[in-house]
Amino acid sequence: MVVSYSVKILLIEDNLASARLLQEFLMQAQLQEFTLVHVKRLGEALEELSKCNYDVILLDLTLPDSQGLSSLPPLIGQAPSVPIVVLTNTNDEKLAIEAVRQGAQDYLVKRQVNVDVLVRSLRYAIERKQVLESLRTVNETLQIRVEERTAELVKAKEINQFKSEFVSMLSHDIRNPLNTILLAAGLLETHDERLTKEKKLNHLELIRSAIKNMAQLLDEVSLIGRADSGKLLCDLISLDLEAFCRQIVNEVQLTANQKHLALVFGSFGQLSEGLWDESLLRHILVNLLSNAIKYSLPGGMVRFELIGQDKAVIFRVQDWGIGIPEENQKRLFEPFHRADNVGSIPGTGLGLAIAKKCVEAHGGTIVVNSQVTVGTTFTVTLPLLQV
């Protein structure tokens, strides 16, 4: 039975006499603000709630398909924002109070119900539920804001710590070549007359080398800074990738020869002419190959592969050197981060960070597969941009 007014009430009551009495009370209220939909079973109520929105539920705690408090969880689960007023017999008052504790907004003892009591209970239940829902929404919003603010503070702390570490490491890495320059310049100044021409040339070469190292370090830091500020842009030109890779191999060959390493280059697949940033691509390949040579054992081998695919190009650099501990691999591409097992092998910890920034500028990916004492493989995949 349905009576059309504005506030929608779902009555779950298997006793037709009780249902008619409640309907009559609502009619007597003469406020013209209720719509009453009556169902006899919990299952019917759940189906009704899945189809329509209701403002309040009147629930009898004794139903053919549900007894006592077992009716509450499915109703609250189906319509958590709809207030529930339970209907109970005189001797079930303790059960009704427990229902309120478990989520119902109010309870009514059937024999004590009249028009005023019923209307007041329904209105208060709706108002309380609305207040609770508003508080819940406010609490959720505050919780989200607290979590966001906490995350911001943690991020700010991490950034400040990183800046501090960055400055400390940069100062340390610049101090070494500066000390070399000061030492060599001091020797030239104080012992100029006693130094042979060969010794003077050696000291000057040390100064030039130190200056070159400092300039390279500052260039690398500048590149990372541009990348972090979104200013690392690709200047795309047409390149013959195979010829370019062979040129890079020739550039690092001398370093490989000094460690008696076999540097093997191979080109596979169909290599279409594409568009690349020559400078960024050089940073990627030189850093990966230099690291592979640096961390390889003397007399070993470094393999460099160029693989052409339909829509991408793969660069793979593999060594059989010291490998990277698993616990260090997560931070491998962070500036100044170096693995725990590098020992006295020199390095700034910027090479891989730069390589990753350059890869990302091309819209590509870089992954590492490494095991201590077994070796390391870096795989760079860059999308192929046709000429």
XYZ file of C-alpha atoms in Angstrom:
387
model
C 0.000 0.000 0.000
C 1.313 3.450 -0.915
C 0.178 6.870 0.286
C 1.742 9.788 -1.658
C 3.408 12.573 0.300
C 6.966 13.986 0.250
C 9.097 12.277 2.945
C 9.623 8.644 1.892
C 9.249 6.030 4.628
C 9.970 2.325 4.201
C 7.958 0.258 6.680
C 9.198 -3.310 7.232
C 6.398 -5.029 9.167
C 4.831 -8.451 8.660
C 1.786 -7.652 10.835
C -0.851 -6.028 8.609
C -2.823 -4.620 11.566
C 0.299 -2.822 12.906
C 1.088 -1.552 9.413
C -2.440 -0.149 8.931
C -2.333 1.526 12.357
C 0.975 3.272 11.552
C -0.433 4.375 8.195
C -3.506 5.759 9.942
C -1.345 7.705 12.397
C 0.523 9.292 9.513
C -2.741 10.191 7.811
C -3.988 11.792 11.028
C -0.867 13.969 11.239
C -2.412 16.035 8.389
C 0.964 17.488 7.526
C 0.876 16.088 3.998
C 4.570 15.213 4.058
C 4.841 11.409 4.069
C 5.060 8.626 1.516
C 4.727 5.201 3.104
C 5.878 2.036 1.312
C 5.118 -1.189 3.184
C 6.958 -4.520 2.791
C 6.643 -7.669 4.913
C 10.112 -9.190 4.663
C 13.728 -8.081 5.006
C 14.555 -9.423 1.535
C 11.821 -7.266 -0.008
C 13.150 -4.249 1.897
C 16.686 -4.752 0.606
C 15.369 -5.032 -2.940
C 13.318 -1.860 -2.473
C 16.319 0.045 -1.099
C 18.378 -0.992 -4.125
C 15.783 0.643 -6.428
C 14.676 3.772 -4.527
C 16.010 6.335 -2.078
C 14.246 6.605 1.271
C 14.392 9.191 4.043
C 13.744 6.820 6.957
C 13.110 3.126 7.712
C 10.594 1.774 10.236
C 11.802 -1.723 11.152
C 9.959 -4.439 13.066
C 12.566 -6.599 14.848
C 10.538 -9.775 14.319
C 10.236 -10.745 10.642
C 9.619 -14.044 8.830
C 13.077 -14.021 7.227
C 15.052 -12.212 9.971
C 14.944 -12.081 13.736
C 16.146 -9.434 16.170
C 19.333 -7.507 15.515
C 20.288 -9.600 12.492
C 18.153 -7.265 10.332
C 20.316 -4.215 11.047
C 23.655 -5.040 9.317
C 22.188 -5.770 5.859
C 19.976 -2.663 6.002
C 22.845 -0.417 7.114
C 25.079 -1.988 4.495
C 22.510 -1.398 1.736
C 21.594 2.173 2.782
C 24.134 3.506 5.317
C 22.817 7.078 5.200
C 19.151 6.182 5.851
C 18.073 6.428 9.528
C 16.349 3.410 11.100
C 13.635 3.495 13.787
C 12.980 0.045 15.252
C 9.518 -1.161 16.320
C 9.383 -3.431 19.337
C 6.937 -5.075 21.698
C 6.828 -4.084 25.371
C 9.021 -6.972 26.550
C 11.698 -6.314 23.874
C 12.854 -2.906 25.103
C 16.382 -4.118 25.993
C 16.734 -5.494 22.477
C 15.609 -2.167 21.040
C 18.181 -0.241 23.113
C 20.892 -2.597 21.830
C 19.663 -1.920 18.276
C 20.210 1.805 18.847
C 23.735 1.040 20.059
C 24.342 -0.866 16.828
C 23.250 1.869 14.466
C 19.477 2.486 14.730
C 18.489 6.104 15.414
C 15.523 5.447 17.712
C 13.020 2.838 18.856
C 9.258 2.810 19.424
C 7.242 0.454 21.645
C 4.245 -0.457 19.501
C 1.598 -0.190 22.273
C 2.848 3.271 23.238
C 2.829 4.754 19.731
C 0.479 7.599 18.862
C 0.441 10.249 16.148
C 2.684 12.747 17.950
C 5.174 10.140 19.168
C 5.485 8.599 15.703
C 5.905 11.897 13.835
C 8.358 13.255 16.414
C 10.441 10.067 16.332
C 10.621 10.052 12.529
C 11.603 13.710 12.352
C 14.236 13.407 15.084
C 15.661 10.265 13.483
C 16.021 12.023 10.125
C 17.531 15.137 11.705
C 19.999 13.153 13.864
C 21.069 11.057 10.911
C 21.595 14.166 8.808
C 23.713 15.704 11.557
C 25.718 12.488 11.907
C 26.224 12.285 8.136
C 27.352 15.914 8.074
C 29.785 15.242 10.925
C 31.036 12.126 9.165
C 31.594 14.104 5.962
C 33.388 16.848 7.896
C 35.514 14.255 9.710
C 36.412 12.545 6.441
C 37.328 15.912 4.892
C 39.442 16.802 7.920
C 41.084 13.386 7.857
C 41.946 13.817 4.184
C 43.334 17.292 4.873
C 45.370 16.011 7.814
C 46.773 13.185 5.683
C 47.549 15.592 2.831
C 49.218 18.049 5.203
C 51.169 15.259 6.865
C 52.324 14.051 3.459
C 53.342 17.625 2.568
C 55.341 17.963 5.785
C 57.028 14.606 5.245
C 57.809 15.572 1.653
C 59.151 18.956 2.766
C 61.334 17.252 5.365
C 62.620 14.811 2.746
C 63.325 17.692 0.339
C 65.195 19.650 3.008
C 67.186 16.574 3.951
C 67.944 15.899 0.291
C 69.039 19.523 -0.227
C 71.335 19.268 2.780
C 72.819 15.986 1.534
C 73.050 17.392 -2.004
C 75.018 20.444 -0.881
C 77.237 18.322 1.363
C 78.039 15.812 -1.379
C 78.515 18.504 -4.021
C 80.893 20.393 -1.718
C 82.851 17.181 -1.098
C 83.090 16.318 -4.802
C 84.200 19.851 -5.744
C 86.708 20.039 -2.893
C 88.797 17.147 -4.243
C 89.654 18.726 -7.627
C 90.057 22.109 -5.923
C 92.633 20.623 -3.561
C 94.438 19.151 -6.569
C 94.489 22.559 -8.266
C 95.716 24.322 -5.122
C 98.420 21.716 -4.525
C 99.699 21.744 -8.113
C 99.544 25.551 -8.348
C 101.420 25.865 -5.037
C 104.178 23.562 -6.230
C 104.509 25.547 -9.453
C 104.660 28.796 -7.529
C 107.133 27.804 -4.788
C 109.364 25.390 -6.689
C 109.260 26.863 -10.179
C 113.029 27.150 -10.597
C 113.722 23.608 -9.335
C 111.042 21.828 -11.373
C 111.935 20.278 -14.688
C 109.875 21.095 -17.765
C 108.347 17.612 -17.602
C 107.324 18.087 -13.952
C 105.780 21.451 -14.767
C 103.784 19.919 -17.607
C 102.594 17.127 -15.289
C 101.362 19.662 -12.729
C 99.628 21.713 -15.416
C 97.964 18.555 -16.724
C 96.721 17.805 -13.191
C 95.223 21.290 -13.018
C 93.552 20.940 -16.428
C 92.168 17.519 -15.484
C 90.820 18.811 -12.167
C 89.164 21.785 -13.878
C 87.636 19.436 -16.453
C 86.252 17.216 -13.652
C 84.750 20.219 -11.867
C 83.170 21.521 -15.063
C 81.723 18.101 -15.798
C 80.312 17.831 -12.262
C 78.698 21.267 -12.489
C 77.265 20.437 -15.935
C 75.740 17.245 -14.535
C 74.223 19.067 -11.551
C 72.868 21.731 -13.911
C 71.285 19.054 -16.130
C 69.522 17.455 -13.152
C 68.325 20.895 -12.028
C 66.855 21.615 -15.469
C 65.144 18.226 -15.499
C 63.601 18.733 -12.045
C 62.289 22.162 -13.047
C 60.806 20.824 -16.290
C 63.281 22.681 -18.493
C 65.051 19.626 -19.929
C 63.618 19.629 -23.444
C 64.418 17.390 -26.397
C 66.076 19.017 -29.410
C 65.183 16.317 -31.921
C 67.275 15.673 -35.008
C 67.581 12.788 -37.455
C 70.287 10.307 -36.402
C 71.809 7.139 -37.802
C 71.603 5.229 -34.526
C 74.000 2.430 -35.429
C 76.701 4.881 -36.536
C 76.062 6.990 -33.437
C 76.404 3.979 -31.113
C 79.648 2.903 -32.783
C 80.973 6.428 -32.236
C 80.131 6.211 -28.513
C 81.875 2.830 -28.328
C 85.004 4.348 -29.854
C 84.922 7.170 -27.279
C 84.915 4.787 -24.284
C 87.167 2.165 -25.878
C 90.351 3.643 -24.379
C 88.940 3.332 -20.855
C 87.956 -0.272 -21.561
C 91.437 -1.031 -22.915
C 93.025 0.251 -19.712
C 91.187 -2.514 -17.812
C 91.781 -5.069 -20.569
C 88.038 -5.355 -21.134
C 86.428 -6.695 -24.302
C 83.816 -4.131 -25.386
C 81.421 -5.901 -27.759
C 78.802 -4.008 -29.767
C 75.965 -5.649 -31.690
C 73.096 -4.248 -33.767
C 69.893 -6.269 -34.312
C 66.507 -5.819 -35.961
C 65.335 -3.253 -38.467
C 66.632 0.197 -37.547
C 64.527 2.913 -39.120
C 65.852 6.451 -39.156
C 64.299 8.357 -36.285
C 64.384 11.631 -34.367
C 66.529 11.890 -31.227
C 68.198 14.445 -29.003
C 71.868 13.761 -29.679
C 73.113 15.348 -26.444
C 70.647 13.509 -24.181
C 71.225 10.221 -26.001
C 74.978 10.667 -25.523
C 74.451 11.220 -21.772
C 72.441 7.985 -21.545
C 74.856 5.746 -23.418
C 78.124 7.213 -22.125
C 76.955 6.975 -18.510
C 75.743 3.379 -18.861
C 78.851 2.221 -20.725
C 81.225 4.104 -18.396
C 79.565 2.504 -15.361
C 79.710 -0.947 -16.943
C 83.441 -0.494 -17.574
C 84.088 1.055 -14.169
C 82.439 -1.751 -12.189
C 83.698 -4.650 -14.329
C 86.633 -6.789 -13.216
C 89.839 -6.503 -15.274
C 89.946 -8.907 -18.204
C 86.172 -9.224 -18.403
C 83.643 -8.174 -21.027
C 80.994 -5.490 -21.568
C 78.243 -6.116 -24.116
C 76.348 -3.262 -25.768
C 73.322 -4.092 -27.930
C 71.151 -1.906 -30.146
C 67.819 -3.539 -30.988
C 65.369 -2.083 -33.499
C 61.627 -2.727 -33.181
C 58.531 -1.467 -35.014
C 57.710 1.363 -32.612
C 60.676 1.473 -30.256
C 64.439 1.122 -29.961
C 66.162 -0.796 -27.177
C 69.656 -0.120 -25.843
C 71.023 -2.888 -23.617
C 74.306 -2.606 -21.671
C 75.464 -5.733 -19.832
C 78.497 -6.361 -17.650
C 79.739 -9.229 -15.509
C 81.143 -7.030 -12.757
C 80.541 -6.509 -9.039
C 76.749 -6.187 -9.353
C 74.383 -4.039 -7.284
C 72.968 -5.153 -3.889
C 69.200 -5.571 -4.002
C 68.648 -3.125 -1.138
C 70.419 -0.387 -3.147
C 68.484 -0.879 -6.372
C 65.387 1.060 -5.254
C 67.399 4.286 -4.863
C 69.771 3.633 -7.727
C 68.559 6.547 -9.865
C 68.655 9.140 -7.074
C 71.368 11.825 -7.374
C 74.559 11.068 -5.415
C 73.311 7.621 -4.389
C 75.922 4.887 -4.782
C 75.750 1.197 -3.944
C 77.270 -0.032 -0.693
C 79.761 -2.322 -2.451
C 81.558 0.231 -4.654
C 84.402 0.533 -2.167
C 87.103 2.930 -3.360
C 85.912 3.006 -6.974
C 85.563 6.743 -7.765
C 82.263 8.303 -8.821
C 79.790 11.101 -8.040
C 76.582 9.068 -8.068
C 75.096 11.369 -10.720
C 75.488 9.233 -13.849
C 72.424 7.022 -13.468
C 70.275 9.915 -12.233
C 71.207 11.829 -15.379
C 70.610 8.800 -17.603
C 67.116 8.365 -16.171
C 66.254 12.059 -16.626
C 67.385 11.891 -20.252
C 65.422 8.694 -20.848
C 62.272 10.271 -19.388
C 62.783 13.372 -21.549
C 62.524 11.031 -24.558
C 59.361 9.442 -23.107
C 61.160 6.137 -22.514
C 61.939 3.740 -19.670
C 65.075 2.382 -18.026
C 65.194 -0.814 -15.951
C 67.996 -2.625 -14.161
C 68.578 -6.313 -13.529
C 71.514 -6.977 -11.241
C 72.986 -9.511 -8.848
C 76.047 -9.088 -6.653
C 79.194 -10.787 -8.072
C 77.192 -11.860 -11.157
C 76.771 -8.600 -13.050
C 74.345 -5.919 -14.160
C 72.158 -5.272 -17.190
C 70.545 -1.934 -17.971
C 67.785 -1.866 -20.586
C 66.638 1.440 -22.065
C 63.529 1.526 -24.258
C 62.813 4.684 -26.243
C 59.788 5.256 -28.484
C 60.626 5.570 -32.183
C 59.728 8.981 -33.560
C 59.742 8.790 -37.354
C 61.363 11.449 -39.486
